[in-house]
Amino acid sequence: MNSTYTGWLLIPTDTGVDLAPGWVRVINGIITEVNTAGFAERVEFGDDSTLILPGLIDCHLHIPQFPVIGAGGLPLLTWLAQVVFPEEAKWADADYAEAVADLAATRLLSVGTVAISAFATVHAEATQRAINVMGRRGLRGFVGQSLMDRECPPELARPAMQLLREAAKLEQCSGIYPIITPRFAISCSPELLHGAGALARKLGQPVQTHLAETRPELERIAELFGDEPYTAIYDRFGLLGPRSLLAHCIYLSPEEQAIINRSGSVAAHCPTANTFLQSGLMNKGAMEQAAVRLALGSDIGGGYERSMVRVARAMVETARIVALESGDAEAVPSAAQAWRMITRGNAEALGLADAGRIEPGVRADLVIARPDPEAFTSPDPLGFLLHAWDDRWITATLLQGDIAHGQIPE
Amino acid sequence: MNSTYTGWLLIPTDTGVDLAPGWVRVINGIITEVNTAGFAERVEFGDDSTLILPGLIDCHLHIPQFPVIGAGGLPLLTWLAQVVFPEEAKWADADYAEAVADLAATRLLSVGTVAISAFATVHAEATQRAINVMGRRGLRGFVGQSLMDRECPPELARPAMQLLREAAKLEQCSGIYPIITPRFAISCSPELLHGAGALARKLGQPVQTHLAETRPELERIAELFGDEPYTAIYDRFGLLGPRSLLAHCIYLSPEEQAIINRSGSVAAHCPTANTFLQSGLMNKGAMEQAAVRLALGSDIGGGYERSMVRVARAMVETARIVALESGDAEAVPSAAQAWRMITRGNAEALGLADAGRIEPGVRADLVIARPDPEAFTSPDPLGFLLHAWDDRWITATLLQGDIAHGQIPE
């Protein structure tokens, strides 16, 4: 579809975002022209109440957990046992898995999410189906088979060698690629962690895992691995690097932050999950001072919020609460920084050079919205849009210029 | 309109809510029959994916601040000076005020809010217009003229006697009543506070004000009133009682909590505003232990969230964060308690005996919604609905059985 859209363009920059009246020309699924000199007339869609933003990106989520969002409000390890593992066990049925993945794709596109890094389950066939569904629905990014060979229900544990064989056979579908996904060091034997690191290197695949989400998790890690710092375990097994996503990272010593910094790994901040499971508050300012690369994830279903806009809002709110104690108001992200994080920032974390941007040559993965008009006359439009975000504003989510959710009125 | 609606009924009880398949019969704007023995067939609207809940109630908000939601992210006193007072000054133009009040009514009804306790501004005519607009739009509750005779921009200050004369003349419109509204003790001279208390008694009107929202506010109170505890000031001027709403109440000594408890006043918890303005986290569990009556408010625009469902979610999240430090997980409200708070709980706080309920004889102020179907098959439907709430689910908001927002398909 070749089209021109006009409205307020939310354009990520090196440090934040600009909001400017303009228009975007899309030809064959690619943005070919961006003009910020004012609204255009007589174009396919848009006016001075329209908002055009890059499709949003979610750097950490669990596809099988969409049906159990908001359940329990239990601490992590109890919640895994009582809510999550029973649901993930259902993925032994690959048809069920495919249906849940399709539902998840629908929900993601409906909130404007166009790229992901996601966990599937321990089941190989179900994982391949999830990759295929997400790829066919037009999302981009990564879906991985969750690797577990211990400390989980027997029906979800697999021998390490089997898991590594299965994970090696997973195939890309369209824009969705496999990713090496050891769940976390508690549920992975040293043999499995070693094999996972080796497999990532051999196949040139990225890595995603969890790190330092809760205190009881740290205690179990100490029982299993002794004095070795949690982060150092992943480092020893070759699981860190510029293409590694480490979810949560709440409880890290300065030494561990330094390991992450040196490796170039990305910490995926999950503010909604961190409160829902009462895990703790990640100190984003401290991570930035340690020069750790940061991304943002919904962590569905430990997180309950599917909209990355409200996850970004929760990131700002968490930073405000942390600043209440630290007194460091400078560490609170601006609305512009929050918008950048869920677009270009997360795209960079996933290594997607042509995502999260509005500029010539990138894919036309866009969200077209019609916010409450007072947003644009408010003293702080980016703050209004971030804080009062209403998914009813979303007119359509476009993937390569085609409508993947909603509709564009004639 | 006489109609029958079927679906999952969210029915507030003494301690929480029940979620049961059933139907509701509405005749002449009143619920005449409630049946929870299963879904009905061949009725006007609804099925097993429909949710029917009482209209939501917002116990603290500022009507003039809808156009400045999410602006600044500044501390309270700076935010008042830079964002709020300039906007409220525009209410010198009563036509502007009426337009903003109408916008606010539209936004409130669109998120299912049917009853409020709200601040207007210091302007008498604008306040009367806001009362009239909210009343004509069919909302219920209270709107008050904000009383300030000091410590605010000169264009927003009025002599105490003028304010008291003006406030005494405000008239009810339909279901919206005037409420005595000293903004807070900083912006009210002792003369004004005294007069406000006397006026409330004379006219039999309720009272709303702010109390103990931020530490800098406490410091200024100490400079103005000396050693007298903040709460005791309001008590001395006759501003406390079972029909008094005290917004925020973050920083209260046990003695002050006891004063509030003895007076029967209601503390209006505003969790989203408390983080947005970095005021602090109210310890809901401690307030409950002190047997203080509690209500919940959006506090638009110090709060950014117009949906009371997400304000309730923020209440739970704040309690989870408080519990992280206190270790008292028992103090975290359940999803059922959160749903009760924004329906029957807030109705009781406002003294509206026939609101916030689904039972024969009460007004048919209802929200009809069609949530994502997986909500009802999830292990915790009330938790799913609370945490994943999407305003796109709202089919219609009914006031006395008539559609005030949305539409009911034929």
mmCIF file with all atom_site columns, C-alpha atoms in Angstrom, chain B residues 42 74 86 88 92 100 114 116 119 123 128 142 177 233 239 249 252 261-262 270 275 295-296 302 308 331 351 364 387:
data_model
loop_
_atom_site.group_PDB
_atom_site.id
_atom_site.type_symbol
_atom_site.label_atom_id
_atom_site.label_alt_id
_atom_site.label_comp_id
_atom_site.label_asym_id
_atom_site.label_entity_id
_atom_site.label_seq_id
_atom_site.pdbx_PDB_ins_code
_atom_site.Cartn_x
_atom_site.Cartn_y
_atom_site.Cartn_z
_atom_site.occupancy
_atom_site.B_iso_or_equiv
_atom_site.pdbx_formal_charge
_atom_site.auth_seq_id
_atom_site.auth_comp_id
_atom_site.auth_asym_id
_atom_site.auth_atom_id
_atom_site.pdbx_PDB_model_num
ATOM 1  C CA . ARG B 1 42  ? -32.991 -13.379 24.215 1.00 0.00 ? 42  ARG B CA 1
ATOM 2  C CA . LEU B 1 74  ? 7.040   18.538  39.343 1.00 0.00 ? 74  LEU B CA 1
ATOM 3  C CA . PRO B 1 86  ? -2.242  29.386  35.335 1.00 0.00 ? 86  PRO B CA 1
ATOM 4  C CA . GLU B 1 88  ? -7.290  27.593  36.870 1.00 0.00 ? 88  GLU B CA 1
ATOM 5  C CA . ALA B 1 92  ? -12.312 33.700  35.181 1.00 0.00 ? 92  ALA B CA 1
ATOM 6  C CA . VAL B 1 100 ? -13.758 22.307  30.274 1.00 0.00 ? 100 VAL B CA 1
ATOM 7  C CA . VAL B 1 114 ? -20.766 8.119   37.220 1.00 0.00 ? 114 VAL B CA 1
ATOM 8  C CA . ILE B 1 116 ? -17.647 12.330  41.801 1.00 0.00 ? 116 ILE B CA 1
ATOM 9  C CA . PHE B 1 119 ? -12.956 20.739  43.041 1.00 0.00 ? 119 PHE B CA 1
ATOM 10 C CA . HIS B 1 123 ? -14.425 31.519  40.602 1.00 0.00 ? 123 HIS B CA 1
ATOM 11 C CA . GLN B 1 128 ? -21.875 27.139  39.305 1.00 0.00 ? 128 GLN B CA 1
ATOM 12 C CA . PHE B 1 142 ? -20.382 17.098  44.653 1.00 0.00 ? 142 PHE B CA 1
ATOM 13 C CA . TYR B 1 177 ? -24.567 19.363  44.990 1.00 0.00 ? 177 TYR B CA 1
ATOM 14 C CA . ILE B 1 233 ? -6.320  22.704  62.528 1.00 0.00 ? 233 ILE B CA 1
ATOM 15 C CA . LEU B 1 239 ? -14.157 20.928  59.136 1.00 0.00 ? 239 LEU B CA 1
ATOM 16 C CA . CYS B 1 249 ? -3.346  11.928  54.128 1.00 0.00 ? 249 CYS B CA 1
ATOM 17 C CA . LEU B 1 252 ? -0.141  11.743  59.583 1.00 0.00 ? 252 LEU B CA 1
ATOM 18 C CA . ASN B 1 261 ? -11.051 8.236   63.199 1.00 0.00 ? 261 ASN B CA 1
ATOM 19 C CA . ARG B 1 262 ? -13.005 9.953   65.996 1.00 0.00 ? 262 ARG B CA 1
ATOM 20 C CA . CYS B 1 270 ? -4.849  9.202   45.614 1.00 0.00 ? 270 CYS B CA 1
ATOM 21 C CA . THR B 1 275 ? 3.732   9.155   42.789 1.00 0.00 ? 275 THR B CA 1
ATOM 22 C CA . ALA B 1 295 ? -11.955 6.199   49.734 1.00 0.00 ? 295 ALA B CA 1
ATOM 23 C CA . LEU B 1 296 ? -10.123 6.388   46.430 1.00 0.00 ? 296 LEU B CA 1
ATOM 24 C CA . GLY B 1 302 ? -2.126  15.676  40.077 1.00 0.00 ? 302 GLY B CA 1
ATOM 25 C CA . MET B 1 308 ? -10.819 4.431   38.337 1.00 0.00 ? 308 MET B CA 1
ATOM 26 C CA . ALA B 1 331 ? -1.866  -5.296  53.896 1.00 0.00 ? 331 ALA B CA 1
ATOM 27 C CA . GLY B 1 351 ? -23.052 9.012   51.294 1.00 0.00 ? 351 GLY B CA 1
ATOM 28 C CA . ALA B 1 364 ? -29.226 1.732   36.994 1.00 0.00 ? 364 ALA B CA 1
ATOM 29 C CA . HIS B 1 387 ? -4.786  -5.536  35.955 1.00 0.00 ? 387 HIS B CA 1
#
